[in-house]
Amino acid sequence: MRPIKRLIQLDEALSLALARARPVDRTEELLILQSVGRIAAEDVISTLNVPPFSRSSMDGYAVRATDTLGASRMKPITLRRKEVLYAGAIPRKPVGRDECTEIATGAMLPKGADSVVMVEDTEADGETVRVFKPVHRGENISKKGEDIMPRTKVISKGDFLNPSKVGALAAIGHDRVKVYAKPLVAVVPTGNEIAELGAKLEPGQVYNINSYTLAGAIQANGGDVRLSKIVSDSLGDLDKVVRENRDCDVLVFSGGSSVGERDIMLDVLEKSGEVVFHGVAIKPGKPTLFGVIGRQLLFGMPGYPTACLSNAYILLGPVLRKMARLPDAPPSFVDARMANRVVSTTGRTQFLTVRLEGELAYPAFKESGAITSMAFADGYVIIPADIDLIEKDERVRVFLL
Amino acid sequence: MRPIKRLIQLDEALSLALARARPVDRTEELLILQSVGRIAAEDVISTLNVPPFSRSSMDGYAVRATDTLGASRMKPITLRRKEVLYAGAIPRKPVGRDECTEIATGAMLPKGADSVVMVEDTEADGETVRVFKPVHRGENISKKGEDIMPRTKVISKGDFLNPSKVGALAAIGHDRVKVYAKPLVAVVPTGNEIAELGAKLEPGQVYNINSYTLAGAIQANGGDVRLSKIVSDSLGDLDKVVRENRDCDVLVFSGGSSVGERDIMLDVLEKSGEVVFHGVAIKPGKPTLFGVIGRQLLFGMPGYPTACLSNAYILLGPVLRKMARLPDAPPSFVDARMANRVVSTTGRTQFLTVRLEGELAYPAFKESGAITSMAFADGYVIIPADIDLIEKDERVRVFLL
């Protein structure tokens, strides 16, 4: 058996992993409808004016501003209505002196008019329109190109495409956009004791949990998942699965990174690539392996479900976000008080799952082999390596699961 | 033209809309791999023990705890190794007095053994194993059923399925789960001036923006989107699209809720259903219509893109989350200082888009017709109805777009 030689602190592990993570350069073209949440891989420059014509921004009457000078409730000004314009209609008659055109929001401004009087400030009687308030030139109109002009850069390479940015693409008539591909992540469960869901459990076997929890965490952090079948703990089989997934940006193995004689992920990595770290001062999740094979990153996660998933949250997640060029996930937490005194191991960061009852956080951790340590918890507290005790009633930040 | 009679405050509008929103009762069965982020529509009860057998939680030696009594570095106890167990292997030999079995993490405990000595506390020489530390009964083992027992409720109806809950389903061998269906939302752009993306713009036309921004906001809040083609502002066509989307939980129209003579959404709603409110004291987004047709909710959003999308964030989003049984979205905000003095309309809540430069928030709002009011912004500040001024340098909370 090969004991882990040196544990590194979580911060250092994360820095080392992030330093090896490169943003994915592959791109793909998507319909804008599918592009929200993705990262633009191109600048998009407008060739149009938006709006393509000057239009009314109110329901009212298109006028020449000078004609409304001095108008008031007491001394209204009277204009003659030339036509009625709904949105989408094309004005046929110019607006001359003491004339107006009834106009809907969004409709094209007729020639001659330079402003719009709001309907609230008028009273109409057939074709006679009384105006109670003056407008200045340009009032209540949106000028051609006011929103977007030709040569405006609507989207910059690297922009996060939120709904309004997608709206800007639509505004200039684009229904597609080039985005960066998501990092492709192979998820490989290892171990002769692991059985696939749906199969009958043989003696000594347990069901494959980690592929499904990892997949969820990978998708939530912008990755695409390729699920591998269960691989035995043999050098040949592990080598083969590495070769079969050469096109992936990241390989995530679960199981096989501990100190047992048959935990041979380390051999695979030493043979084909470079070990960056093996062993992190975190609880649970200590026997975590990270390295690179060429341009690929390789994580060897502990086989125990809670250890595997907590590592996915705190190590794999940030690495994938960097590769996917995504901003940090918005922190989702509540502040609570610890219901019991909690003793933590000095020198190791602890990922302590808790249940929330009102303001109180109850430790929910059973053991790292128990998925219910996490599945029956509401969140987790990160206890730093230099803290060895949380007193009862001490305030803690609970990150929600 | 029919002016909006009475504006209601945003809070009241949201309460009225939420009061009409009912959680969707339809269910569907999903592969657990697709179920993260969804809401369980059934209790899931285990029929198995997890783990299905007592197993070692460490790499080491399975022993009888009594045999290790008094062991120390100075006075080690010597045991005879009976066999070697990797995970997945089945023990063939019981552990008797002064005997042990080398055992990997996760492997089944052999008969006779009641605890495991960690490998770090031993030294082996062939079949002779020296133990340096005593263990107590049950130490370093996970008992059969310790994680999940038969009749344990693994998932409760209404649970939000995060990766660890999906892991608990996998632990008991389930590869599928029944979840609530997403609310189905028809998105209907209206107006004769709207052209579909890809089409050539005719004079007086602008491209359809709102379908795409609404779709993004709907998906982000747990809804499924059905995009409708562009519908003209005629009672017949609007009636027809309402009938065609009878199976939707929500209808969202954009355009056609303002005060123009041809804005006839109100007529449709008055004829077929009930108007709950028309006109919200918010800027932009005042001419917003909300009502019900039977069990369906209907939103009539302003046609102007920023007004339409800001309403989707603040009114439609919470309504959809209630229907989808989703928790509130984690707030994503930064605190900043306003770079300029901002005057707001008293009596109306203002949705003010801003660009962030370091700690400073610069107003980015042009007009509600301009999508770049939002697309070129980083976030927005909500100015309450009773605030009419934000001073330069005043602290504001910026919700990120």
XYZ file of C-alpha atoms in Angstrom, chain B:
401
model
C -58.114 55.567 -27.344
C -58.618 54.153 -23.875
C -56.289 55.525 -21.268
C -55.294 53.244 -18.416
C -57.590 54.181 -15.550
C -55.801 53.281 -12.377
C -52.194 52.206 -11.862
C -51.555 49.693 -9.104
C -48.269 49.483 -7.236
C -45.765 46.809 -8.204
C -46.107 44.949 -4.880
C -49.853 44.742 -5.287
C -49.533 43.612 -8.899
C -47.121 40.870 -7.893
C -49.368 39.713 -5.034
C -52.409 39.605 -7.300
C -50.536 37.632 -9.936
C -49.032 35.214 -7.407
C -52.470 34.675 -5.875
C -53.705 33.399 -9.238
C -50.669 31.188 -9.917
C -51.220 27.534 -9.068
C -48.382 24.993 -8.952
C -48.578 22.683 -11.973
C -49.930 19.221 -11.067
C -48.948 17.360 -14.234
C -46.045 14.970 -13.778
C -43.547 13.235 -15.989
C -40.983 10.490 -15.506
C -37.358 11.419 -16.174
C -34.039 9.632 -16.167
C -32.316 10.796 -12.982
C -29.528 12.128 -15.195
C -32.005 14.710 -16.538
C -33.707 15.400 -13.238
C -31.309 17.794 -11.478
C -33.074 21.102 -10.811
C -36.544 19.550 -11.026
C -39.103 18.913 -8.275
C -39.940 15.355 -7.179
C -43.603 14.475 -7.638
C -43.468 11.323 -5.514
C -42.091 9.970 -2.269
C -39.376 7.425 -2.988
C -39.014 4.746 -0.324
C -36.024 2.442 -0.184
C -36.454 -1.327 -0.295
C -32.705 -1.915 0.190
C -29.984 -1.510 2.726
C -27.229 0.914 1.712
C -24.581 -0.268 2.076
C -26.050 -3.734 1.470
C -23.395 -5.271 3.753
C -21.081 -4.068 6.496
C -17.899 -2.791 4.896
C -14.592 -1.255 5.705
C -14.434 2.533 5.572
C -10.628 2.528 5.516
C -7.784 0.644 3.920
C -6.361 -1.602 6.640
C -6.928 -4.848 8.449
C -10.214 -6.322 9.562
C -9.786 -7.584 13.146
C -11.602 -8.550 16.306
C -11.352 -5.374 18.419
C -10.612 -7.373 21.587
C -7.421 -8.723 19.998
C -5.981 -5.200 19.672
C -6.403 -4.227 23.298
C -3.265 -2.524 24.629
C -1.464 -2.372 21.263
C 1.094 0.452 20.934
C 4.200 1.412 18.946
C 6.291 0.115 21.835
C 4.281 -3.059 22.330
C 2.698 -4.003 19.024
C 0.310 -6.911 18.765
C 0.955 -9.487 16.068
C -1.847 -10.964 13.952
C -1.831 -13.522 11.175
C -3.224 -12.377 7.812
C -5.847 -14.814 6.479
C -6.567 -13.228 3.070
C -6.599 -9.985 1.076
C -9.910 -8.329 0.153
C -10.256 -5.705 -2.538
C -13.515 -3.813 -2.924
C -16.092 -6.011 -4.631
C -14.454 -9.212 -3.432
C -16.293 -11.683 -1.212
C -14.549 -12.767 1.986
C -13.924 -16.536 2.008
C -12.255 -16.924 5.398
C -13.566 -15.870 8.783
C -11.304 -13.867 11.077
C -10.609 -15.766 14.268
C -8.633 -14.959 17.379
C -5.317 -13.200 16.606
C -6.152 -13.244 12.927
C -6.826 -10.454 10.453
C -7.793 -9.860 6.825
C -6.207 -7.164 4.713
C -9.135 -5.089 3.480
C -9.631 -2.184 1.050
C -12.007 0.713 1.594
C -15.498 -0.387 0.590
C -14.822 -4.114 0.816
C -17.164 -6.447 2.681
C -16.180 -7.159 6.268
C -15.295 -10.842 6.789
C -17.167 -12.941 9.348
C -15.674 -12.745 12.812
C -14.177 -9.264 12.325
C -15.906 -6.337 14.041
C -13.552 -3.451 13.271
C -10.750 -2.289 11.000
C -7.265 -1.081 11.970
C -6.058 1.649 9.572
C -3.076 0.656 7.459
C -1.165 3.635 8.911
C -1.299 1.940 12.339
C 0.182 -1.344 11.143
C 3.282 -2.885 9.619
C 3.135 -6.072 7.558
C 5.801 -8.657 6.847
C 4.306 -11.274 4.573
C 1.440 -12.807 6.503
C 2.543 -11.324 9.787
C 0.901 -8.027 10.631
C 1.928 -5.867 13.560
C -0.732 -3.563 15.008
C 0.364 -0.404 16.817
C -2.955 0.940 18.056
C -6.088 -0.576 19.558
C -9.484 -0.154 17.879
C -12.888 -0.319 19.478
C -15.727 -2.496 18.218
C -17.256 -0.959 15.093
C -14.328 1.377 14.415
C -13.652 2.145 10.734
C -16.578 0.149 9.447
C -19.858 1.231 7.851
C -22.623 -1.028 9.052
C -25.123 -2.589 6.657
C -27.986 -0.083 6.225
C -26.099 2.706 8.001
C -26.677 5.075 5.054
C -30.181 3.987 4.006
C -32.397 1.257 5.418
C -35.443 -0.450 3.924
C -38.465 1.863 4.386
C -36.262 4.977 4.584
C -37.927 7.778 2.628
C -35.106 8.801 0.320
C -36.995 11.515 -1.549
C -40.126 13.378 -0.464
C -42.735 14.690 -2.846
C -41.865 18.345 -3.420
C -38.116 17.917 -2.903
C -35.857 19.995 -5.107
C -33.607 17.436 -6.812
C -30.038 18.575 -6.300
C -27.091 16.335 -7.230
C -26.957 14.692 -3.784
C -30.668 13.790 -3.851
C -30.158 12.281 -7.286
C -27.258 10.405 -5.699
C -29.597 9.003 -3.049
C -31.889 7.698 -5.812
C -28.904 6.081 -7.503
C -27.841 4.561 -4.176
C -31.050 2.518 -4.112
C -30.741 1.613 -7.782
C -33.374 3.977 -9.221
C -32.525 5.371 -12.642
C -35.798 7.256 -13.058
C -37.902 9.588 -10.964
C -41.327 11.178 -11.292
C -41.150 14.989 -11.324
C -43.659 17.800 -11.793
C -43.957 19.066 -15.357
C -42.671 22.541 -16.070
C -45.296 25.227 -16.645
C -45.852 25.525 -20.383
C -45.746 29.123 -21.557
C -46.916 30.330 -24.956
C -44.999 33.408 -26.097
C -46.995 35.444 -28.582
C -45.533 38.514 -30.300
C -48.260 40.807 -31.580
C -48.242 43.762 -33.895
C -48.294 44.429 -37.597
C -44.948 46.174 -37.311
C -43.066 43.084 -36.108
C -40.984 41.004 -38.557
C -39.535 37.567 -37.900
C -35.768 37.136 -37.752
C -34.392 36.188 -41.131
C -37.142 38.045 -43.025
C -36.389 41.255 -44.895
C -37.623 44.307 -42.982
C -40.422 46.120 -44.806
C -40.757 49.866 -44.260
C -42.267 50.516 -40.842
C -41.188 47.128 -39.478
C -38.791 46.127 -36.707
C -37.492 42.687 -35.822
C -39.120 40.452 -33.222
C -37.058 40.889 -30.079
C -39.482 40.025 -27.307
C -40.024 36.362 -28.133
C -36.336 35.707 -27.601
C -35.824 37.766 -24.457
C -39.019 36.349 -22.922
C -37.958 32.799 -23.805
C -34.674 33.304 -21.959
C -36.374 34.690 -18.863
C -39.022 31.943 -18.899
C -36.457 29.147 -19.165
C -34.396 30.683 -16.366
C -37.459 30.555 -14.129
C -38.373 26.940 -14.765
C -40.823 27.290 -17.650
C -41.053 25.512 -20.983
C -41.474 27.872 -23.930
C -43.732 27.483 -26.938
C -42.959 30.221 -29.460
C -45.919 31.405 -31.459
C -45.667 33.064 -34.825
C -46.279 36.812 -34.974
C -49.970 37.665 -34.624
C -51.621 40.755 -35.998
C -53.488 43.159 -33.729
C -56.919 41.872 -34.686
C -59.508 40.470 -32.329
C -59.958 37.438 -34.594
C -56.276 36.564 -34.767
C -55.730 37.095 -31.049
C -58.772 34.960 -30.223
C -57.456 32.256 -32.504
C -54.005 32.156 -30.890
C -55.637 31.952 -27.445
C -57.678 28.941 -28.631
C -54.632 27.296 -30.224
C -52.763 27.476 -26.919
C -55.489 26.167 -24.619
C -53.045 23.564 -23.303
C -50.592 26.177 -22.015
C -50.465 27.204 -18.374
C -49.499 30.763 -19.199
C -49.919 32.978 -22.260
C -47.496 35.876 -22.584
C -48.337 38.446 -25.220
C -45.992 41.259 -26.042
C -47.307 44.426 -27.596
C -50.961 45.307 -27.613
C -51.485 46.237 -23.973
C -50.967 49.977 -24.304
C -53.690 52.537 -24.778
C -53.827 52.716 -28.573
C -57.127 52.091 -30.304
C -55.810 48.914 -31.840
C -54.428 47.527 -28.578
C -57.067 44.916 -28.205
C -55.580 42.401 -25.810
C -57.850 43.966 -23.239
C -60.875 43.169 -25.401
C -59.787 39.558 -25.740
C -59.363 39.197 -22.007
C -62.599 40.978 -21.159
C -64.452 38.739 -23.594
C -62.948 35.351 -22.664
C -61.742 35.769 -19.114
C -61.134 38.218 -16.315
C -58.887 41.265 -16.152
C -57.018 41.245 -12.830
C -55.016 44.399 -13.421
C -54.172 46.752 -16.271
C -51.474 49.297 -15.580
C -48.684 48.980 -13.029
C -46.913 51.905 -11.364
C -43.548 50.890 -12.700
C -41.168 52.566 -15.077
C -40.707 51.232 -17.686
C -43.508 48.753 -18.088
C -46.597 50.673 -17.065
C -49.023 49.332 -19.682
C -48.956 45.770 -18.345
C -52.061 43.634 -18.424
C -52.699 40.557 -16.337
C -55.713 38.321 -16.203
C -57.001 34.780 -16.295
C -58.851 32.731 -18.870
C -60.162 29.675 -17.016
C -57.090 28.052 -15.459
C -54.695 29.938 -17.709
C -52.804 33.044 -16.724
C -52.411 35.751 -19.333
C -49.786 38.470 -19.334
C -49.994 41.326 -21.790
C -46.537 42.842 -21.782
C -45.649 46.167 -23.369
C -44.161 45.783 -26.815
C -41.107 47.856 -25.998
C -38.235 45.442 -25.422
C -36.771 46.754 -22.178
C -40.208 47.272 -20.642
C -41.221 43.777 -21.733
C -38.116 42.089 -20.340
C -37.998 44.002 -17.057
C -41.602 42.950 -16.451
C -40.608 39.381 -17.221
C -37.959 39.580 -14.513
C -40.049 41.174 -11.817
C -43.572 39.865 -12.465
C -43.483 36.789 -14.688
C -40.394 35.197 -13.093
C -41.806 34.843 -9.556
C -45.150 33.629 -10.938
C -43.448 30.903 -12.976
C -41.312 29.848 -10.014
C -44.426 29.366 -7.935
C -46.038 27.315 -10.707
C -42.832 25.272 -11.104
C -42.538 24.881 -7.276
C -39.005 26.245 -7.495
C -37.301 28.103 -4.660
C -36.519 31.780 -5.208
C -33.614 32.386 -7.553
C -30.439 33.051 -5.577
C -30.050 36.829 -5.603
C -27.137 37.904 -7.712
C -26.137 41.444 -6.871
C -23.291 43.772 -6.044
C -23.374 46.931 -3.974
C -22.220 50.069 -5.751
C -22.368 53.853 -5.602
C -24.466 55.813 -8.060
C -22.176 57.770 -10.372
C -24.759 60.491 -11.097
C -27.723 62.006 -9.356
C -30.861 60.174 -10.550
C -34.338 61.643 -10.448
C -37.147 59.106 -10.382
C -40.905 59.489 -10.787
C -42.617 59.601 -7.403
C -45.350 56.992 -7.116
C -43.788 54.606 -9.613
C -41.185 51.941 -8.963
C -38.302 52.416 -11.356
C -36.284 49.634 -12.943
C -33.089 51.541 -13.705
C -30.477 49.728 -15.756
C -26.861 50.606 -14.963
C -23.353 49.933 -16.210
C -20.763 49.131 -13.565
C -17.298 50.639 -13.608
C -15.468 49.548 -10.511
C -17.605 50.638 -7.600
C -19.638 53.117 -9.626
C -23.027 52.499 -11.234
C -23.765 54.626 -14.321
C -27.357 54.846 -15.532
C -27.593 52.887 -18.810
C -31.245 53.502 -19.521
C -32.008 55.204 -22.842
C -35.683 54.479 -23.306
C -37.897 51.451 -22.921
C -37.962 50.980 -26.683
C -34.211 50.489 -26.809
C -32.993 46.946 -26.143
C -29.529 48.408 -25.555
C -30.946 50.090 -22.427
C -30.544 46.586 -21.023
C -28.186 44.763 -23.390
C -25.440 47.321 -22.764
C -26.073 47.339 -18.995
C -24.562 45.126 -16.313
C -27.482 45.183 -13.937
C -30.378 47.180 -12.598
C -31.349 49.162 -9.527
C -34.913 49.014 -8.245
C -35.916 52.508 -7.085
C -38.961 52.189 -4.802
C -42.097 54.183 -5.614
C -41.639 56.467 -2.585
C -38.090 57.487 -3.532
C -37.799 60.301 -6.045
C -34.083 60.972 -5.906
C -30.832 59.073 -5.628
C -27.950 61.368 -4.856
C -24.578 61.027 -6.555
C -22.411 58.620 -4.520
C -25.420 57.151 -2.722
C -25.108 53.410 -2.148
C -27.334 51.228 -4.342
C -27.829 47.512 -4.778
C -27.285 46.436 -8.379
C -28.975 43.195 -9.407
C -26.882 41.607 -12.115
C -28.429 40.864 -15.487
